[in-house]
PDB file of C-alpha atoms in Angstrom:
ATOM      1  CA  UNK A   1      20.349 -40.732  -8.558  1.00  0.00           C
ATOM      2  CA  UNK A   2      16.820 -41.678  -7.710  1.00  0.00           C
ATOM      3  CA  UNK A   3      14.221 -39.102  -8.803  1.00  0.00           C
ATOM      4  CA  UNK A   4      11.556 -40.448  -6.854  1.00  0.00           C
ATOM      5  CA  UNK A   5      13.396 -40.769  -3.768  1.00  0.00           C
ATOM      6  CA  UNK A   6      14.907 -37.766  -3.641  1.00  0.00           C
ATOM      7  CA  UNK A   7      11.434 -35.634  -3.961  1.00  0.00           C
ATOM      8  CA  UNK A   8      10.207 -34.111  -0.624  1.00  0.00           C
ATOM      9  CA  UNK A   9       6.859 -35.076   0.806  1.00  0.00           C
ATOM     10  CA  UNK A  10       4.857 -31.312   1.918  1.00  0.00           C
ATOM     11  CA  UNK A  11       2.851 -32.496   5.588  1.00  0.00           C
ATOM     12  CA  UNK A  12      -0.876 -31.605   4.017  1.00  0.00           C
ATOM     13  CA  UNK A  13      -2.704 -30.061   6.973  1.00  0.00           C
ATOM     14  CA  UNK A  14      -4.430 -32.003   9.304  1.00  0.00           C
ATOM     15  CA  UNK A  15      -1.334 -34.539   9.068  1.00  0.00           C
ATOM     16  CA  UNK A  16      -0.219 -35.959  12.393  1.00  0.00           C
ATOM     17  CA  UNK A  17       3.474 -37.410  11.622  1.00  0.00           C
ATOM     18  CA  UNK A  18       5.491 -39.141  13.907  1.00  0.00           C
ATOM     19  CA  UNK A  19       8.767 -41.029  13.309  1.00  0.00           C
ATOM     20  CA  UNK A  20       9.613 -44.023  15.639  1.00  0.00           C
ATOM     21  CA  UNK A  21      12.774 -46.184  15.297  1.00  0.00           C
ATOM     22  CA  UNK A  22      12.092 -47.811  12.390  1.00  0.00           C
ATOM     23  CA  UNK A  23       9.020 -46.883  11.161  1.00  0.00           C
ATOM     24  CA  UNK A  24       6.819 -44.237  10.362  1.00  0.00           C
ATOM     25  CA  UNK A  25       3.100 -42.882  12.134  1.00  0.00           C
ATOM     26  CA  UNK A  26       0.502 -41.132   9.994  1.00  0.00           C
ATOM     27  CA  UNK A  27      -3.218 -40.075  11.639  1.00  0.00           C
ATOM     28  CA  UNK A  28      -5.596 -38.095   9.332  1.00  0.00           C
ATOM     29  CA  UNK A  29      -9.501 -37.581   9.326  1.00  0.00           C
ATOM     30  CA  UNK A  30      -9.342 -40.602   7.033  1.00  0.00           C
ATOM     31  CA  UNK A  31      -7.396 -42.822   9.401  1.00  0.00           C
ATOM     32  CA  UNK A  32      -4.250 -44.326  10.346  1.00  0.00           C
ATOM     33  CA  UNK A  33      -1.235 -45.817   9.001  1.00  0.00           C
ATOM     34  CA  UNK A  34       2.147 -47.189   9.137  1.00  0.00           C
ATOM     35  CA  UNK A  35       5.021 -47.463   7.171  1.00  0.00           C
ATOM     36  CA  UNK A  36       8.352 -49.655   7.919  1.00  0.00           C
ATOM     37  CA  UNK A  37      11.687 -48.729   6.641  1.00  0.00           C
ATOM     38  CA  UNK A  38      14.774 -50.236   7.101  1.00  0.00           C
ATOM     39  CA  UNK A  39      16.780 -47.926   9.637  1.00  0.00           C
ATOM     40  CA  UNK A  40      19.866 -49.078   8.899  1.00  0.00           C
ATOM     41  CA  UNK A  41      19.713 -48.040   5.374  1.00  0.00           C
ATOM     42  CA  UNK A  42      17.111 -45.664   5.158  1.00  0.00           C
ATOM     43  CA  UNK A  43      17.088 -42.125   7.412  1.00  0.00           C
ATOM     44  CA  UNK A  44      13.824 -40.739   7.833  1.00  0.00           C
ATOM     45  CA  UNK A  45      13.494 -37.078   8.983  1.00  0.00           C
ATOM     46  CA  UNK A  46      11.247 -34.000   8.950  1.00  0.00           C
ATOM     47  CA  UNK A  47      12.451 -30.638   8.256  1.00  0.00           C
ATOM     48  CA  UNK A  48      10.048 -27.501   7.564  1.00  0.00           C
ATOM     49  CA  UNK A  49       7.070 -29.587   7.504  1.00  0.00           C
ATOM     50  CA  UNK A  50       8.112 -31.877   4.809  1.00  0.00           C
ATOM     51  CA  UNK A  51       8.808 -35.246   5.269  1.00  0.00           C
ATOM     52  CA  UNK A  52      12.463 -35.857   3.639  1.00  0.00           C
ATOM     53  CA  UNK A  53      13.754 -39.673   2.705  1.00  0.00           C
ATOM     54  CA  UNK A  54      17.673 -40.112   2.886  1.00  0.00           C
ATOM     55  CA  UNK A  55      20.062 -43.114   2.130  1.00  0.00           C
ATOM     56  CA  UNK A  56      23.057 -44.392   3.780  1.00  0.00           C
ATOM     57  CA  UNK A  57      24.769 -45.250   0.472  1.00  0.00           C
ATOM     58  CA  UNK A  58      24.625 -45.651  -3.508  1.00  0.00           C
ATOM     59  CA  UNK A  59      24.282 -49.787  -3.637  1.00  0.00           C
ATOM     60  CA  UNK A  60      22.175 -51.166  -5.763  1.00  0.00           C
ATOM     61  CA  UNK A  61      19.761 -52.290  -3.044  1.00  0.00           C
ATOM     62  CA  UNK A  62      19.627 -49.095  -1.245  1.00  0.00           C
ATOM     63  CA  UNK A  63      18.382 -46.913  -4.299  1.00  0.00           C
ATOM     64  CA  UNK A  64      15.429 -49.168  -4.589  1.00  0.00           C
ATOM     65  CA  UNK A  65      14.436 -49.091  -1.093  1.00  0.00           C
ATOM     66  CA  UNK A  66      15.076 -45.528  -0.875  1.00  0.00           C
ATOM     67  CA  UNK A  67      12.568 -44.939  -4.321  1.00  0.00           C
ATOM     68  CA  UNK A  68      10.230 -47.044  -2.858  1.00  0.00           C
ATOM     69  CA  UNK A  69       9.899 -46.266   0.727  1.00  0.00           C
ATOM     70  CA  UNK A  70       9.244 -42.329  -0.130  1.00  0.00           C
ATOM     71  CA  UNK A  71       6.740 -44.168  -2.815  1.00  0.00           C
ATOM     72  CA  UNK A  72       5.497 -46.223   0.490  1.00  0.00           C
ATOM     73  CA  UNK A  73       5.419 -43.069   3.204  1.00  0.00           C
ATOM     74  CA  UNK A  74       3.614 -40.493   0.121  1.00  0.00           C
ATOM     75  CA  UNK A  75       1.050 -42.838  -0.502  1.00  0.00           C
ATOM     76  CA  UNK A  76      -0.009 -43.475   3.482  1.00  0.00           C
ATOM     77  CA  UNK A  77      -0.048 -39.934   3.802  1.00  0.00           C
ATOM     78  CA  UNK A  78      -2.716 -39.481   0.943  1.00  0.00           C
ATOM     79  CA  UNK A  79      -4.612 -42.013   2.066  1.00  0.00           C
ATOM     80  CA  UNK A  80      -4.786 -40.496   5.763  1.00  0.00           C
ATOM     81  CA  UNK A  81      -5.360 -37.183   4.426  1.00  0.00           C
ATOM     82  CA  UNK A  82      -7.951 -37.727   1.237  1.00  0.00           C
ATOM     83  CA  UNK A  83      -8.809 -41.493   1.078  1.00  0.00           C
ATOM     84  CA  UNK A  84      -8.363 -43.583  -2.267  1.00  0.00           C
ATOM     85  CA  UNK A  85     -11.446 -44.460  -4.872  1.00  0.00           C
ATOM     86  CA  UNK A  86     -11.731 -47.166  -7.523  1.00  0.00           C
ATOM     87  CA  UNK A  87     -14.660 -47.362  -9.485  1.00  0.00           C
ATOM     88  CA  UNK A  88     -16.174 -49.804 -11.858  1.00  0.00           C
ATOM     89  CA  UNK A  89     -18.749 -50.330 -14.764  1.00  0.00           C
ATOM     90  CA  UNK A  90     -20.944 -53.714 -14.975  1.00  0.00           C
ATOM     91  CA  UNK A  91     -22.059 -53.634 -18.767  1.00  0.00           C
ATOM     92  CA  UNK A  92     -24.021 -56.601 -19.784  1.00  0.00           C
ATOM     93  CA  UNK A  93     -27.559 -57.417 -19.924  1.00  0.00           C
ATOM     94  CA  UNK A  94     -28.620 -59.215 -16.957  1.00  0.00           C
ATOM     95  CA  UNK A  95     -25.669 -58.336 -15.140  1.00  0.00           C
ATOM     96  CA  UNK A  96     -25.913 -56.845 -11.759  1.00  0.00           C
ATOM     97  CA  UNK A  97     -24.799 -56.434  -8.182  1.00  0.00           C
ATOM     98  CA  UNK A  98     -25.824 -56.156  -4.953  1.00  0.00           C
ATOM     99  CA  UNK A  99     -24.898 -55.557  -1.614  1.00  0.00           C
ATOM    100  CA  UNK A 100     -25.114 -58.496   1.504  1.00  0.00           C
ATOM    101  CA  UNK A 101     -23.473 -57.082   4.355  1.00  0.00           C
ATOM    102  CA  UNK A 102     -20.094 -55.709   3.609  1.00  0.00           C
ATOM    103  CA  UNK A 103     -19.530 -58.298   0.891  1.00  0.00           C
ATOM    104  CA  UNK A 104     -21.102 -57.559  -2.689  1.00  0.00           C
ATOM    105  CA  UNK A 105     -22.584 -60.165  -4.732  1.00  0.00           C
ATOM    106  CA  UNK A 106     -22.239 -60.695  -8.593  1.00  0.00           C
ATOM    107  CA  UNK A 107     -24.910 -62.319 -10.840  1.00  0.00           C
ATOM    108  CA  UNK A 108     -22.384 -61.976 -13.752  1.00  0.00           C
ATOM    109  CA  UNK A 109     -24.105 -65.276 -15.847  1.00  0.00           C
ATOM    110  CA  UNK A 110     -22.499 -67.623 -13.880  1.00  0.00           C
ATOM    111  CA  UNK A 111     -24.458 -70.248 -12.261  1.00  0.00           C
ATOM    112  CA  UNK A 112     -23.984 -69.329  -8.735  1.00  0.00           C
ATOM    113  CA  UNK A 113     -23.499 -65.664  -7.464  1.00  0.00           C
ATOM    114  CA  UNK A 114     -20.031 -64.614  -7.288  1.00  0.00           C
ATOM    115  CA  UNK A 115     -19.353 -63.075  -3.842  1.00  0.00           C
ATOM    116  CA  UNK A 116     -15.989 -60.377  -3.051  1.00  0.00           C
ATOM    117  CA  UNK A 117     -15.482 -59.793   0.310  1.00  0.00           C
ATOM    118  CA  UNK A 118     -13.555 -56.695   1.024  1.00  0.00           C
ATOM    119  CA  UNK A 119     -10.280 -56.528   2.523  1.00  0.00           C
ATOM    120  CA  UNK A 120     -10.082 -54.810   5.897  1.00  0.00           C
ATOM    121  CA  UNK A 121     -10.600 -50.924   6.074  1.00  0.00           C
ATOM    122  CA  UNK A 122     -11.965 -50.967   2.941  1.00  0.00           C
ATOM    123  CA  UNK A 123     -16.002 -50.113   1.982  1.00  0.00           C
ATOM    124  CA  UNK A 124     -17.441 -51.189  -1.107  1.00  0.00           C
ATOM    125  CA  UNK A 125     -20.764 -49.719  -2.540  1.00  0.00           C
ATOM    126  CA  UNK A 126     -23.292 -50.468  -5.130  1.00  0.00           C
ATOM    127  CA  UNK A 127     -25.155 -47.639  -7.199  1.00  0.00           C
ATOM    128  CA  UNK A 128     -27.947 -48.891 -10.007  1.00  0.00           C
ATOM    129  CA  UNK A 129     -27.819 -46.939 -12.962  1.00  0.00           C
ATOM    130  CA  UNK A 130     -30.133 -45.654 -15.319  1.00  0.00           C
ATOM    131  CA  UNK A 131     -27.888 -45.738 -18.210  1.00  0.00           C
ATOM    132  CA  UNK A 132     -28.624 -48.109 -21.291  1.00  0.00           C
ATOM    133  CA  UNK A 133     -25.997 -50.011 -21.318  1.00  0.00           C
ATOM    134  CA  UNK A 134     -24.016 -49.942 -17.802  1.00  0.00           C
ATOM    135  CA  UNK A 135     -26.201 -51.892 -15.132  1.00  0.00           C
ATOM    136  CA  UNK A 136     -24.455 -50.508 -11.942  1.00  0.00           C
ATOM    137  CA  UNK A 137     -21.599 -48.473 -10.488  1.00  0.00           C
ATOM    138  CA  UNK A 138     -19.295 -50.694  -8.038  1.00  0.00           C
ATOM    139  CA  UNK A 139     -17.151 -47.730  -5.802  1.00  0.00           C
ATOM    140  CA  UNK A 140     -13.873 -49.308  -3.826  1.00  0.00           C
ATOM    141  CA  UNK A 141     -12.629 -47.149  -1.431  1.00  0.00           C
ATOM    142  CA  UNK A 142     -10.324 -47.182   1.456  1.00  0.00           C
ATOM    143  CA  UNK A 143      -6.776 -45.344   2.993  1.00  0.00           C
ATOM    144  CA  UNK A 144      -4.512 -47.826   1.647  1.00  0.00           C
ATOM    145  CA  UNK A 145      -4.408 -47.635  -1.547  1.00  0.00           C
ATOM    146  CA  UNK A 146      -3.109 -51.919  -1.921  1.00  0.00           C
ATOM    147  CA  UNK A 147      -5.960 -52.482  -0.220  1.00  0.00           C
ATOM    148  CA  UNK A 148      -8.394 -50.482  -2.281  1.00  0.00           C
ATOM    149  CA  UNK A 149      -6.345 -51.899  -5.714  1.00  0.00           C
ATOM    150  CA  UNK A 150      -6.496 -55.389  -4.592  1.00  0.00           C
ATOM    151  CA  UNK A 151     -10.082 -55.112  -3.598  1.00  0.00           C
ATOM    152  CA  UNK A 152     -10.711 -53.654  -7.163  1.00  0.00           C
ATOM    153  CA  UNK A 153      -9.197 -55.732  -8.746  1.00  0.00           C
ATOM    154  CA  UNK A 154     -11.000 -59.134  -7.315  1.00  0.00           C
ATOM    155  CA  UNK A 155     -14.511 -57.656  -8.417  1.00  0.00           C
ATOM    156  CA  UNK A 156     -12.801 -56.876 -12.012  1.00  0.00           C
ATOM    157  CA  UNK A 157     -11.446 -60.328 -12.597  1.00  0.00           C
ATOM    158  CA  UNK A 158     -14.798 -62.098 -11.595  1.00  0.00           C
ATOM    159  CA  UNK A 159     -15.766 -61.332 -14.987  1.00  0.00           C
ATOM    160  CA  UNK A 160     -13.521 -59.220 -17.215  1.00  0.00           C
ATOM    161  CA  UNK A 161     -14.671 -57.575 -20.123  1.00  0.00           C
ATOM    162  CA  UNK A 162     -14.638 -59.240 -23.386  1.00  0.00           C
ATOM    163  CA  UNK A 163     -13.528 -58.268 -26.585  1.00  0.00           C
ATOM    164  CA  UNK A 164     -17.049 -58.810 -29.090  1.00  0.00           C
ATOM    165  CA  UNK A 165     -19.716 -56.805 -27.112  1.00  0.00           C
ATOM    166  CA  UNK A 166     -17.536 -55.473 -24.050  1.00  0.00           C
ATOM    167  CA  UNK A 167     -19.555 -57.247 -21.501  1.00  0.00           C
ATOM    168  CA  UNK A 168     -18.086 -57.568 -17.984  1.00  0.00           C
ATOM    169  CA  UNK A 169     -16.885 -55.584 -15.233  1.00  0.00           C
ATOM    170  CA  UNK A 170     -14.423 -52.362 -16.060  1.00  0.00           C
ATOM    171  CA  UNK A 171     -12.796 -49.695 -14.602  1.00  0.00           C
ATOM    172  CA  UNK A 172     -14.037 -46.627 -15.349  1.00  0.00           C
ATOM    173  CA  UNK A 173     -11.796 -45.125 -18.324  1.00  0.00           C
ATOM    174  CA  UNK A 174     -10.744 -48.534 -19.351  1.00  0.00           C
ATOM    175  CA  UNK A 175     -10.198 -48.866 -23.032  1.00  0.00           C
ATOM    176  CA  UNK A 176     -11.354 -51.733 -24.103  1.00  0.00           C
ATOM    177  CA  UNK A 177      -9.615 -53.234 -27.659  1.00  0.00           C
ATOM    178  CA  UNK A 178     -13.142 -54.344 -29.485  1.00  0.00           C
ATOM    179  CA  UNK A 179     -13.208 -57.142 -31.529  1.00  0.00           C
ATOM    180  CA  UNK A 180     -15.299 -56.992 -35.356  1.00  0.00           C
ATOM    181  CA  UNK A 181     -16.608 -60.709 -34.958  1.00  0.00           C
ATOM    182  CA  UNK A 182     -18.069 -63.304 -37.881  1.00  0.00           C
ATOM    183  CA  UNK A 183     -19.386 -61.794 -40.604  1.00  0.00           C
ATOM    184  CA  UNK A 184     -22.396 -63.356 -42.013  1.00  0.00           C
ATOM    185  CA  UNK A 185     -23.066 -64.213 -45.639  1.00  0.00           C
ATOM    186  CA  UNK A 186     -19.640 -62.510 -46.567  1.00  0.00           C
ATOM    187  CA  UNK A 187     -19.159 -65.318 -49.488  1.00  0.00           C
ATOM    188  CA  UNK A 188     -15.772 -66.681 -48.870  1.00  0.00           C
TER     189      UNK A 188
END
């Protein structure tokens, strides 16, 4: 029995939801999306202004799909309806970004600038910050929430943060396992 699957998605207002043949139409004030399913397997319906995910069997094969195309059709909706954010820290001392264009640029102590360009429908934007030790604020955000991730998560591994002084590029909330280092003069 999948739990996932079987959990009804509520219509938030403002929701335009259409069902097609074999895939699903979302339009919100954040935008548009899409979502394919598998017809054949997979029944699609509203009822009551939810959005209610069926399967034609109990294979294997079908239970996943079924799990993840509710995951797939909830996660569109949000993204129509409120948008997805991803936010990260640069912490380092001369470590910065800026903004050229849509793309940002990363002077991350590498000899050339590292440049992310943003996949499309998503924005990226730069804050300074006063704070001692974070540099700048880096916000990812978007109405898919791949896109936004994947975005994220090319700016993170440009320089990830390392395990002596936590310099590098995190996600806000990320716990980073610190590191004690040599110890001078400790006589052994």
């Amino acid at each position: 029995m999948s739990r996932i699957g079987n959990k009804i998605i509520p219509i938030a207002e403002g929701l335009k939801v259409e069902i097609k043949e074999n895939y699903i139409d979302i339009k919100g004030a954040k935008g548009e999306d899409k979502v394919y399913f598998d017809a054949s397997l997979i029944g699609v319906k509203i009822e009551d202004g939810h959005v209610v995910v069926t399967r034609v069997n109990d294979e294997k094969h079908t239970k996943q799909l079924h799990g993840t195309t509710r995951a797939l059709i909830n996660n569109a909706m949000i993204g129509c309806h409120e948008g997805f954010t991803k936010t990260l820290q640069i912490v380092g001392i001369g470590y910065r970004a800026e903004m050229r264009g849509e793309d940002v640029v990363l002077y991350i102590g590498h000899v050339k600038p590292t440049i992310v360009k943003p996949l499309e429908g998503v924005k990226i934007s730069v804050v300074e910050s006063k704070s001692k030790d974070i540099t700048c604020t880096i916000t990812v955000t978007g109405n898919d929430k791949f896109r936004v991730g994947q975005t994220a998560a090319l700016i993170h591994d440009a320089k990830r943060p390392e395990p002596y002084l936590g310099k590098g590029i995190r996600y806000v909330g990320e716990y980073i396992l610190r590191k004690e280092g040599k110890r001078a003069g400790s006589g052994k």
